[in-house]
Tab-separated table of C-alpha atoms in Angstrom:
chain	number	residue	atom	x	y	z
A	19	GLN	CA	106.906	61.619	-84.679
A	20	VAL	CA	110.698	61.934	-84.155
A	21	GLN	CA	112.449	60.742	-87.683
A	22	VAL	CA	116.078	60.303	-87.570
A	23	VAL	CA	117.473	60.090	-90.764
A	24	GLU	CA	121.667	59.681	-91.755
A	25	SER	CA	123.264	60.277	-94.624
A	26	GLY	CA	126.737	60.025	-96.456
A	27	GLY	CA	127.380	56.286	-96.914
A	28	GLY	CA	129.074	55.466	-99.897
A	29	LEU	CA	131.753	52.961	-101.822
A	30	VAL	CA	135.336	54.258	-101.543
A	31	GLN	CA	138.732	53.874	-101.171
A	32	ALA	CA	140.889	52.681	-98.356
A	33	GLY	CA	142.294	55.784	-96.935
A	34	ALA	CA	139.593	58.006	-98.581
A	35	SER	CA	137.469	60.219	-95.641
A	36	LEU	CA	133.849	60.456	-95.689
A	37	ARG	CA	131.274	62.142	-93.144
A	38	LEU	CA	128.097	61.041	-92.677
A	39	SER	CA	125.240	63.065	-91.528
A	40	CYS	CA	122.182	62.535	-89.449
A	41	THR	CA	119.061	64.745	-89.404
A	42	VAL	CA	116.789	64.576	-86.473
A	43	SER	CA	113.108	66.202	-86.359
A	44	GLY	CA	110.278	66.030	-84.011
A	45	LEU	CA	112.393	66.517	-80.662
A	46	PRO	CA	114.111	69.629	-79.184
A	47	PHE	CA	117.488	68.473	-80.830
A	48	ASP	CA	120.012	70.070	-78.549
A	49	ALA	CA	118.205	68.766	-75.273
A	50	HIS	CA	119.611	64.973	-76.488
A	51	SER	CA	122.673	62.706	-76.851
A	52	MET	CA	122.816	61.622	-80.047
A	53	GLY	CA	125.678	59.122	-81.192
A	54	TRP	CA	127.099	57.259	-83.833
A	55	TYR	CA	126.947	53.113	-83.534
A	56	ARG	CA	127.967	50.802	-86.729
A	57	GLN	CA	127.243	46.489	-87.268
A	58	ILE	CA	129.239	44.231	-89.177
A	59	PRO	CA	127.282	41.650	-90.538
A	60	GLY	CA	127.266	38.984	-87.430
A	61	THR	CA	128.272	40.976	-84.584
A	62	GLU	CA	126.698	43.313	-82.265
A	63	ARG	CA	125.784	46.922	-83.102
A	64	ALA	CA	128.474	48.929	-81.752
A	65	ALA	CA	128.763	52.383	-80.545
A	66	VAL	CA	131.949	54.692	-82.623
A	67	SER	CA	131.327	57.407	-81.245
A	68	CYS	CA	128.690	60.156	-79.519
A	69	ILE	CA	127.659	63.362	-78.084
A	70	SER	CA	126.183	64.724	-75.809
A	71	TRP	CA	123.269	67.642	-75.438
A	72	SER	CA	126.283	69.701	-73.561
A	73	GLY	CA	129.358	68.896	-75.923
A	74	ARG	CA	131.337	65.667	-74.468
A	75	SER	CA	131.908	63.653	-76.737
A	76	THR	CA	133.103	59.576	-76.699
A	77	TYR	CA	134.948	57.257	-78.962
A	78	LEU	CA	135.382	53.786	-80.223
A	79	GLU	CA	139.438	53.660	-79.296
A	80	SER	CA	140.121	51.453	-82.164
A	81	VAL	CA	138.514	55.092	-84.043
A	82	LYS	CA	139.640	57.574	-81.932
A	83	GLY	CA	142.083	60.146	-84.238
A	84	ARG	CA	140.210	59.245	-88.192
A	85	PHE	CA	136.557	59.659	-85.905
A	86	THR	CA	135.443	63.145	-85.602
A	87	ILE	CA	132.107	63.900	-84.273
A	88	SER	CA	130.662	67.002	-84.248
A	89	ARG	CA	126.843	68.640	-83.766
A	90	ASP	CA	124.986	71.427	-85.586
A	91	ASN	CA	121.752	72.471	-83.288
A	92	GLU	CA	120.970	75.085	-85.519
A	93	LYS	CA	120.253	72.145	-88.288
A	94	ASN	CA	119.792	69.207	-85.756
A	95	THR	CA	122.224	67.955	-87.540
A	96	VAL	CA	124.669	65.414	-85.718
A	97	TYR	CA	127.976	64.627	-87.939
A	98	LEU	CA	130.690	61.471	-88.493
A	99	GLN	CA	133.774	62.779	-89.894
A	100	ILE	CA	135.695	59.630	-91.094
A	101	ASP	CA	139.244	59.786	-92.459
A	102	ASN	CA	141.495	57.370	-93.045
A	103	LEU	CA	138.926	54.681	-93.913
A	104	GLU	CA	139.865	51.041	-93.348
A	105	PRO	CA	138.563	48.167	-94.370
A	106	GLU	CA	137.693	46.612	-91.140
A	107	ASP	CA	134.925	50.580	-90.875
A	108	SER	CA	132.933	48.493	-93.567
A	109	ALA	CA	129.590	48.454	-92.121
A	110	VAL	CA	126.394	49.538	-91.329
A	111	TYR	CA	126.070	52.810	-89.845
A	112	TYR	CA	123.470	53.986	-87.730
A	113	CYS	CA	122.093	57.241	-86.041
A	114	ALA	CA	120.667	57.187	-82.134
A	115	ALA	CA	119.420	59.954	-80.466
A	116	SER	CA	118.100	59.774	-77.296
A	117	ARG	CA	114.896	59.119	-75.597
A	118	ASP	CA	115.616	61.360	-72.110
A	119	LYS	CA	116.329	65.038	-72.256
A	120	ARG	CA	119.457	66.785	-70.745
A	121	VAL	CA	121.129	63.173	-68.911
A	122	LEU	CA	124.135	63.514	-67.371
A	123	TYR	CA	125.277	60.201	-65.973
A	124	THR	CA	125.931	59.304	-69.509
A	125	VAL	CA	127.119	60.973	-73.244
A	126	CYS	CA	125.791	57.211	-75.763
A	127	PRO	CA	122.052	57.543	-76.003
A	128	SER	CA	120.802	54.178	-74.480
A	129	PRO	CA	120.745	51.496	-77.172
A	130	ASP	CA	117.773	50.377	-75.681
A	131	SER	CA	115.567	53.350	-75.727
A	132	ALA	CA	116.923	55.595	-78.099
A	133	TYR	CA	115.565	56.685	-81.614
A	134	TRP	CA	117.302	55.817	-84.289
A	135	GLY	CA	117.641	56.274	-88.170
A	136	GLN	CA	117.670	53.119	-90.494
A	137	GLY	CA	121.137	53.780	-91.313
A	138	THR	CA	123.966	54.503	-94.280
A	139	GLN	CA	126.532	51.686	-94.954
A	140	VAL	CA	129.594	52.251	-95.740
A	141	THR	CA	132.198	49.467	-97.715
A	142	VAL	CA	134.816	50.185	-97.770
A	143	SER	CA	138.066	48.532	-100.271
A	144	SER	CA	141.527	47.776	-99.816
C-alpha cells in the first residue's frame, strides 16, 4: 500500500520561509517522479513544482526563484523549500507520486493517476 505523507505547513508572516516535506512508502521512491501541487479555495489544484525520478525539475513561472524542490532518495522524501512567502502562496499544498516508474516524457506526475497525500495547509499573513 502506497502512503504519501506531507508535513511542514503552518501559519507564517509574509517574507518568512517554510520547508515542506513529503515522505513516501510502499513504492521504489527513486523510480517515481514527484510533484507539489497547491489548491486555493475556489480554484483547481495546480502544480507548483515537480522533480522527476532522474532529477529534472520544473516550476510554476510565478514561483521561480522562491521555491526549490529537492529529493532525498535515501529517505524516500521530497522537499519544497519556500522562501519569501507571499499571502498569495496561501493554499493547501499536496504531494503527489507518479503511479508509473521511470517516465521519460514528463516531469510532473499525472494528476489523474498519481498517489496523493492529504495535504498540508500554508497560510501567509500580510
